[in-house]
PDB file of C-alpha atoms in Angstrom:
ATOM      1  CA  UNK A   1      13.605 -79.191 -93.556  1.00  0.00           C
ATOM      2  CA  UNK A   2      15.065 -80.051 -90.402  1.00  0.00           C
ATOM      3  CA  UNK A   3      18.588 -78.242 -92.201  1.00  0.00           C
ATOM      4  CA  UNK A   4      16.607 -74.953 -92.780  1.00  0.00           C
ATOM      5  CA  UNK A   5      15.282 -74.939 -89.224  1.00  0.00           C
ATOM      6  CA  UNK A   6      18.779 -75.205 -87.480  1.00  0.00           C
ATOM      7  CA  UNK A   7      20.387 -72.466 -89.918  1.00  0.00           C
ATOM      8  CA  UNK A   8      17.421 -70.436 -89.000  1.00  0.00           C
ATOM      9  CA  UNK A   9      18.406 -70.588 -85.015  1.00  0.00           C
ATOM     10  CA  UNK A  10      21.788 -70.229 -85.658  1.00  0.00           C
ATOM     11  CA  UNK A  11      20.926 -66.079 -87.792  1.00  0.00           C
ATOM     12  CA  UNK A  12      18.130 -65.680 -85.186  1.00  0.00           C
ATOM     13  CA  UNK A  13      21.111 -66.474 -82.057  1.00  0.00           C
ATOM     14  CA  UNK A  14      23.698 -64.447 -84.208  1.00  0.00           C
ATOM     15  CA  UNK A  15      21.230 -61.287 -85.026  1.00  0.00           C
ATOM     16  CA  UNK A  16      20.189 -61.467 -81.204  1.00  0.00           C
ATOM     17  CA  UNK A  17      23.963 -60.797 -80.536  1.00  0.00           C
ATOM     18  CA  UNK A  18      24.747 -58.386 -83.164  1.00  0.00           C
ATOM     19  CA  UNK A  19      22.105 -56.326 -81.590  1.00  0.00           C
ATOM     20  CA  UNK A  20      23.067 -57.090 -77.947  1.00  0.00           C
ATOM     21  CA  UNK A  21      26.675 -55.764 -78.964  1.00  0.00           C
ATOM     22  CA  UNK A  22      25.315 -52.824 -80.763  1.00  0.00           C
ATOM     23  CA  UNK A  23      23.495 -51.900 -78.105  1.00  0.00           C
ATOM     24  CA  UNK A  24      26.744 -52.193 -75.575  1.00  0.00           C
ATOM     25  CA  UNK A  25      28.578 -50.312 -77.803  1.00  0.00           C
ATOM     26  CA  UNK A  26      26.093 -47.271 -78.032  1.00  0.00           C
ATOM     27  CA  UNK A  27      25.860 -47.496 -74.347  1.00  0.00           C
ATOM     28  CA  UNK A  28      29.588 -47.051 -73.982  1.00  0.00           C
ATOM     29  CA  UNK A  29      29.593 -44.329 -76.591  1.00  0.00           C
ATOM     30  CA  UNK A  30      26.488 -42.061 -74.950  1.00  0.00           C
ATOM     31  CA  UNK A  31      28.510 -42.374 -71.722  1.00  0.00           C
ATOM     32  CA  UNK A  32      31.884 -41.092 -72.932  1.00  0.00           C
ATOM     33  CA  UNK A  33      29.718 -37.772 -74.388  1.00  0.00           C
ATOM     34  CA  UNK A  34      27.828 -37.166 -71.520  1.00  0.00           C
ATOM     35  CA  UNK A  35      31.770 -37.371 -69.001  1.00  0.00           C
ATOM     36  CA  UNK A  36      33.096 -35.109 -71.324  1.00  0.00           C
ATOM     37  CA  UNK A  37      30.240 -32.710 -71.236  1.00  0.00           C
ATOM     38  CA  UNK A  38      30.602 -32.339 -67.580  1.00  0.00           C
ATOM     39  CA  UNK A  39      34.691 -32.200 -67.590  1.00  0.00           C
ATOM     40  CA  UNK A  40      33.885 -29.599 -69.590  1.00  0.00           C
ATOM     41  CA  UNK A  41      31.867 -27.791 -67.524  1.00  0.00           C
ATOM     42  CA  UNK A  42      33.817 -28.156 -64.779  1.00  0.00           C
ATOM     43  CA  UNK A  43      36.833 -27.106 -66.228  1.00  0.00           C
ATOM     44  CA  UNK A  44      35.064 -24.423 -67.507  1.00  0.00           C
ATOM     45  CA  UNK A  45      33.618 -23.211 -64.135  1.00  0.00           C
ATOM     46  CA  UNK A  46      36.944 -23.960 -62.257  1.00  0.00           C
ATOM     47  CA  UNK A  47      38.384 -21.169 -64.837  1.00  0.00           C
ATOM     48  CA  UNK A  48      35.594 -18.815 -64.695  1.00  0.00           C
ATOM     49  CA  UNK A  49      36.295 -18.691 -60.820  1.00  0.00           C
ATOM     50  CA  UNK A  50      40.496 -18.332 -61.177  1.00  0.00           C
ATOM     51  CA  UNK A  51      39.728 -15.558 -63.557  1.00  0.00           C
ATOM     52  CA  UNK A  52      37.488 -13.893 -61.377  1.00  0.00           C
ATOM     53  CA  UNK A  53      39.522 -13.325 -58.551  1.00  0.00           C
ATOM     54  CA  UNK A  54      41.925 -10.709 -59.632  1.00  0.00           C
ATOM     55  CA  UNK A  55      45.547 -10.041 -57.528  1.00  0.00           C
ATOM     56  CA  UNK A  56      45.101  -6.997 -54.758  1.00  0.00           C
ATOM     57  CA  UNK A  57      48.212  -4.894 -54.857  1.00  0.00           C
ATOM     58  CA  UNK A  58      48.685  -2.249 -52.275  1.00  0.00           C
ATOM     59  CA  UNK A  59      51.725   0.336 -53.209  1.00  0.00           C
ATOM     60  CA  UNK A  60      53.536   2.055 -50.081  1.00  0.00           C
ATOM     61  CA  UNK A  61      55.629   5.046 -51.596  1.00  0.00           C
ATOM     62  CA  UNK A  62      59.019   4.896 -52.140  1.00  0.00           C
ATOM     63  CA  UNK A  63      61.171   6.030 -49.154  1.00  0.00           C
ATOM     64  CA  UNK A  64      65.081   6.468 -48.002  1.00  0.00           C
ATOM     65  CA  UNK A  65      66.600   4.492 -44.929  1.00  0.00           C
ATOM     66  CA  UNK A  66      70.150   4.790 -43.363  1.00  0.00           C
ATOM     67  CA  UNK A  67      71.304   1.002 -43.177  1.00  0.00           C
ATOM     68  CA  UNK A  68      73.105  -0.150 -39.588  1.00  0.00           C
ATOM     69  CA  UNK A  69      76.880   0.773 -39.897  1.00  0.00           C
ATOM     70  CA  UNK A  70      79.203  -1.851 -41.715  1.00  0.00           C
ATOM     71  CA  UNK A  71      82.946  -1.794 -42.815  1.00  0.00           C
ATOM     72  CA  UNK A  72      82.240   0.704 -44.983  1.00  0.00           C
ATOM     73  CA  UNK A  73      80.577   3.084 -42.851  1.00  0.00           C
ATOM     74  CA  UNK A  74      77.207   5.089 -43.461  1.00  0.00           C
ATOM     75  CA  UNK A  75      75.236   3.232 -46.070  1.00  0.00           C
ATOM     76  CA  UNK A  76      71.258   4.274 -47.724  1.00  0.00           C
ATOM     77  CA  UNK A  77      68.887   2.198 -48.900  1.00  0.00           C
ATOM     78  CA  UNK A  78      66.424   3.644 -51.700  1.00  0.00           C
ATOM     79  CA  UNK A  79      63.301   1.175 -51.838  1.00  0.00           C
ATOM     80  CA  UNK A  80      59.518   0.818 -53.381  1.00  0.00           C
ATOM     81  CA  UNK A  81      57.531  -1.963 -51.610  1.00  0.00           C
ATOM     82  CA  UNK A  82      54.150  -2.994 -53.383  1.00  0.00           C
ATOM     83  CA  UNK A  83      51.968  -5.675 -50.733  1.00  0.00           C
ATOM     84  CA  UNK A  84      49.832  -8.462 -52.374  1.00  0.00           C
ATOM     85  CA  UNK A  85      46.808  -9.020 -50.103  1.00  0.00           C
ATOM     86  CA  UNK A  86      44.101 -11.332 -50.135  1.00  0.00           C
ATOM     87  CA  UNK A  87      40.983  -9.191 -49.691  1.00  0.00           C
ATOM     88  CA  UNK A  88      40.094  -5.780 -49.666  1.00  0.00           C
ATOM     89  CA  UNK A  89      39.604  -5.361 -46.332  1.00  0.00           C
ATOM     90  CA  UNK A  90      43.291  -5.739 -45.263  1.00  0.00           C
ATOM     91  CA  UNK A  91      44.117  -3.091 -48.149  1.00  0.00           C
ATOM     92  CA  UNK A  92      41.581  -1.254 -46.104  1.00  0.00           C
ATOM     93  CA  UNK A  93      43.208  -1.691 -42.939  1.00  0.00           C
ATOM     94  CA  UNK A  94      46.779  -0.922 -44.406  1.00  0.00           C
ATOM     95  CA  UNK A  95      45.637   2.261 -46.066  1.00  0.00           C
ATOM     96  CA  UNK A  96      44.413   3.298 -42.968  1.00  0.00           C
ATOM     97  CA  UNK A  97      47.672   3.069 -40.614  1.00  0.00           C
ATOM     98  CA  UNK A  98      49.200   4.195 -43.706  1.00  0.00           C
ATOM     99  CA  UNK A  99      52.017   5.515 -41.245  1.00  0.00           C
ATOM    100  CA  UNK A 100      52.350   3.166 -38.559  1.00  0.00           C
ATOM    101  CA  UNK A 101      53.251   0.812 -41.871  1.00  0.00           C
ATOM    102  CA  UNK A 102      55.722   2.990 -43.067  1.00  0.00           C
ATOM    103  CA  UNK A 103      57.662   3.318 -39.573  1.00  0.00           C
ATOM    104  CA  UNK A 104      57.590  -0.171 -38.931  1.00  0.00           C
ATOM    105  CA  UNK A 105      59.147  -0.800 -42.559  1.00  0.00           C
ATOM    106  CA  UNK A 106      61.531   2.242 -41.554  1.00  0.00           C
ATOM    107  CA  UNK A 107      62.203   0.465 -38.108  1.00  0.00           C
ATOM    108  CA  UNK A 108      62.751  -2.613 -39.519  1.00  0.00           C
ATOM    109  CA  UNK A 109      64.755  -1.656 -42.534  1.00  0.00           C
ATOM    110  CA  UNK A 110      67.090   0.933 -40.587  1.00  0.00           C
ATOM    111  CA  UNK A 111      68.247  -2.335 -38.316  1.00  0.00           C
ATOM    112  CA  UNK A 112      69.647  -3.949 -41.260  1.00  0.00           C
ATOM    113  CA  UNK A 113      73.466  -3.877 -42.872  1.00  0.00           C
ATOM    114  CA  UNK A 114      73.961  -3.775 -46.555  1.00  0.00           C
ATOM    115  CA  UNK A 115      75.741  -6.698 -47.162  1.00  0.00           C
ATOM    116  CA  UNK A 116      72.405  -8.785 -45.816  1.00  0.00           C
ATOM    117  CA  UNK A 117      70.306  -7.435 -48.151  1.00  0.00           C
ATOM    118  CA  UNK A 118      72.190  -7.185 -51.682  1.00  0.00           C
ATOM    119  CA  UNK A 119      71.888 -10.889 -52.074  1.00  0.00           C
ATOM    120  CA  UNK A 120      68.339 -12.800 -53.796  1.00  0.00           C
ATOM    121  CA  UNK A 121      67.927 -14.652 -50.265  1.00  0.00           C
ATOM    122  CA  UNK A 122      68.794 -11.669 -48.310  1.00  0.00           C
ATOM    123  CA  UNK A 123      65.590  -9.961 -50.245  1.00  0.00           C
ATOM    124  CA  UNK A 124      63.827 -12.863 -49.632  1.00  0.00           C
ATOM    125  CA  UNK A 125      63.802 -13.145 -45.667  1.00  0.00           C
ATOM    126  CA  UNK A 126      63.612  -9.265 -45.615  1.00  0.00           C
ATOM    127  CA  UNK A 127      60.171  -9.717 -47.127  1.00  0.00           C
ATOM    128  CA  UNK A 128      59.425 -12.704 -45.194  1.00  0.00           C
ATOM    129  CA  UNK A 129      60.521 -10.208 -41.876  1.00  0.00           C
ATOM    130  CA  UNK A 130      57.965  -7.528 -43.772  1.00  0.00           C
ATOM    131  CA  UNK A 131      55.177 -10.190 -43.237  1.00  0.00           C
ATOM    132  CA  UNK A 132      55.802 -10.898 -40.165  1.00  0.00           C
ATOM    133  CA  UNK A 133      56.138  -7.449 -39.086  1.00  0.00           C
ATOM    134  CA  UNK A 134      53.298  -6.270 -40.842  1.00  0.00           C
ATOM    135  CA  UNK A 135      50.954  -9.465 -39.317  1.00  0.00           C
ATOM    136  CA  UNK A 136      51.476  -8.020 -35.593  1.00  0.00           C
ATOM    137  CA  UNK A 137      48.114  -5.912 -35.193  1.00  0.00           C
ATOM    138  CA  UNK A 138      48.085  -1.974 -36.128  1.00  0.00           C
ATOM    139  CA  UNK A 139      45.029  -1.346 -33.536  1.00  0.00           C
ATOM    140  CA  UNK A 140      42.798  -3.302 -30.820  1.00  0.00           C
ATOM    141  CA  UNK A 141      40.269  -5.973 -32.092  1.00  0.00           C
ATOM    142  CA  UNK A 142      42.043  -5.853 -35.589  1.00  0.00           C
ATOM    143  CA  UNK A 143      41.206  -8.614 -38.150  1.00  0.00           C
ATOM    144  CA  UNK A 144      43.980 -10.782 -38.652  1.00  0.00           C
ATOM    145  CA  UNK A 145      45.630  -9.125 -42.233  1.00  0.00           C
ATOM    146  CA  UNK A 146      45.802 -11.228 -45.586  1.00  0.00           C
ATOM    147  CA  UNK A 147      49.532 -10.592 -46.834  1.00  0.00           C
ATOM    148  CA  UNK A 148      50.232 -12.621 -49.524  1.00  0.00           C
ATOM    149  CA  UNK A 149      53.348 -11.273 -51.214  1.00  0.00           C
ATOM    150  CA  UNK A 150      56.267  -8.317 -50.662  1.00  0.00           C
ATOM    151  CA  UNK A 151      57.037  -7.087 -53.824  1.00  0.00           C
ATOM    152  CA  UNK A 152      60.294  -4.797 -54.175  1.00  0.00           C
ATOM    153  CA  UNK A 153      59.764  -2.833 -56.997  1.00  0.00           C
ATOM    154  CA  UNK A 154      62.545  -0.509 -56.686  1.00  0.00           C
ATOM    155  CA  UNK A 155      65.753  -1.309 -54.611  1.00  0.00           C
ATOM    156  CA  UNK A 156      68.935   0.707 -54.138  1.00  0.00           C
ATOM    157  CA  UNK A 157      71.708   0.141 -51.846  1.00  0.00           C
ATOM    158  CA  UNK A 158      74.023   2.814 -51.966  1.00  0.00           C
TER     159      UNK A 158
END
């Protein structure tokens, strides 16, 4: 009897851990569900809100500029400029100086030489300069302006 009595301890101690492990390992496995429900919903609100905010383009009609002199004399340049803004209210604001926008663009761009902008970087600062002209305020007690982006969409040097 006393052999029956120890082999009983012994499945009682080795049930007690089967369960104990069991039990870990549901644990373990009803936490990795409930992360990957909310990663899920996370990643699915963090998409719902990039979706829902939707580029602002403003388009400024096309227009013709005499360049500065160079070496080879009188040159034009034929160009389309499209603004990416941030909010509607700079769009606002733009459409509404509509030509104080278009004379500092014609300002700007008449003070330039084709060689400086026929090159990728050349186009580059001249929207960068585009910005920064644009930033300066069009009235008194003007909101500061969202400009995102200058986007040549047509662009002849001739």
């Amino acid at each position: 009897m006393a052999e029956q009595s120890g082999g009983s301890k012994k499945l009682l101690w080795i049930m007690i851990i089967l369960v104990l492990l069991s039990s870990a390992g549901a644990a373990v496995a009803i936490y990795m569900v409930v992360d990957q429900r909310n990663d899920g919903s996370e990643d699915a609100e963090m998409q719902q809100a990039m979706e829902l905010e939707s580029p602002i383009f403003m388009r400024i009609e096309p227009f013709t500029v005499n360049l500065a002199d160079d070496s080879y004399g009188s040159r034009l340049l034929y160009t389309g400029v499209t603004l990416r803004v941030g909010n509607e209210g700079s769009k606002a604001i733009l459409e509404e100086h509509m030509p104080q926008v278009r004379s500092r663009l014609l300002m700007l761009l008449s003070g330039k030489q084709a060689d400086e902008l026929t090159s990728s970087e050349g186009k580059q600062q001249l929207a960068q300069a585009i910005v920064d002209r644009l930033n300066v305020p069009l009235t008194e007690n003007q909101p500061p302006l969202d400009l995102r982006e200058v986007l040549f969409t047509e662009f002849i040097v001739q």
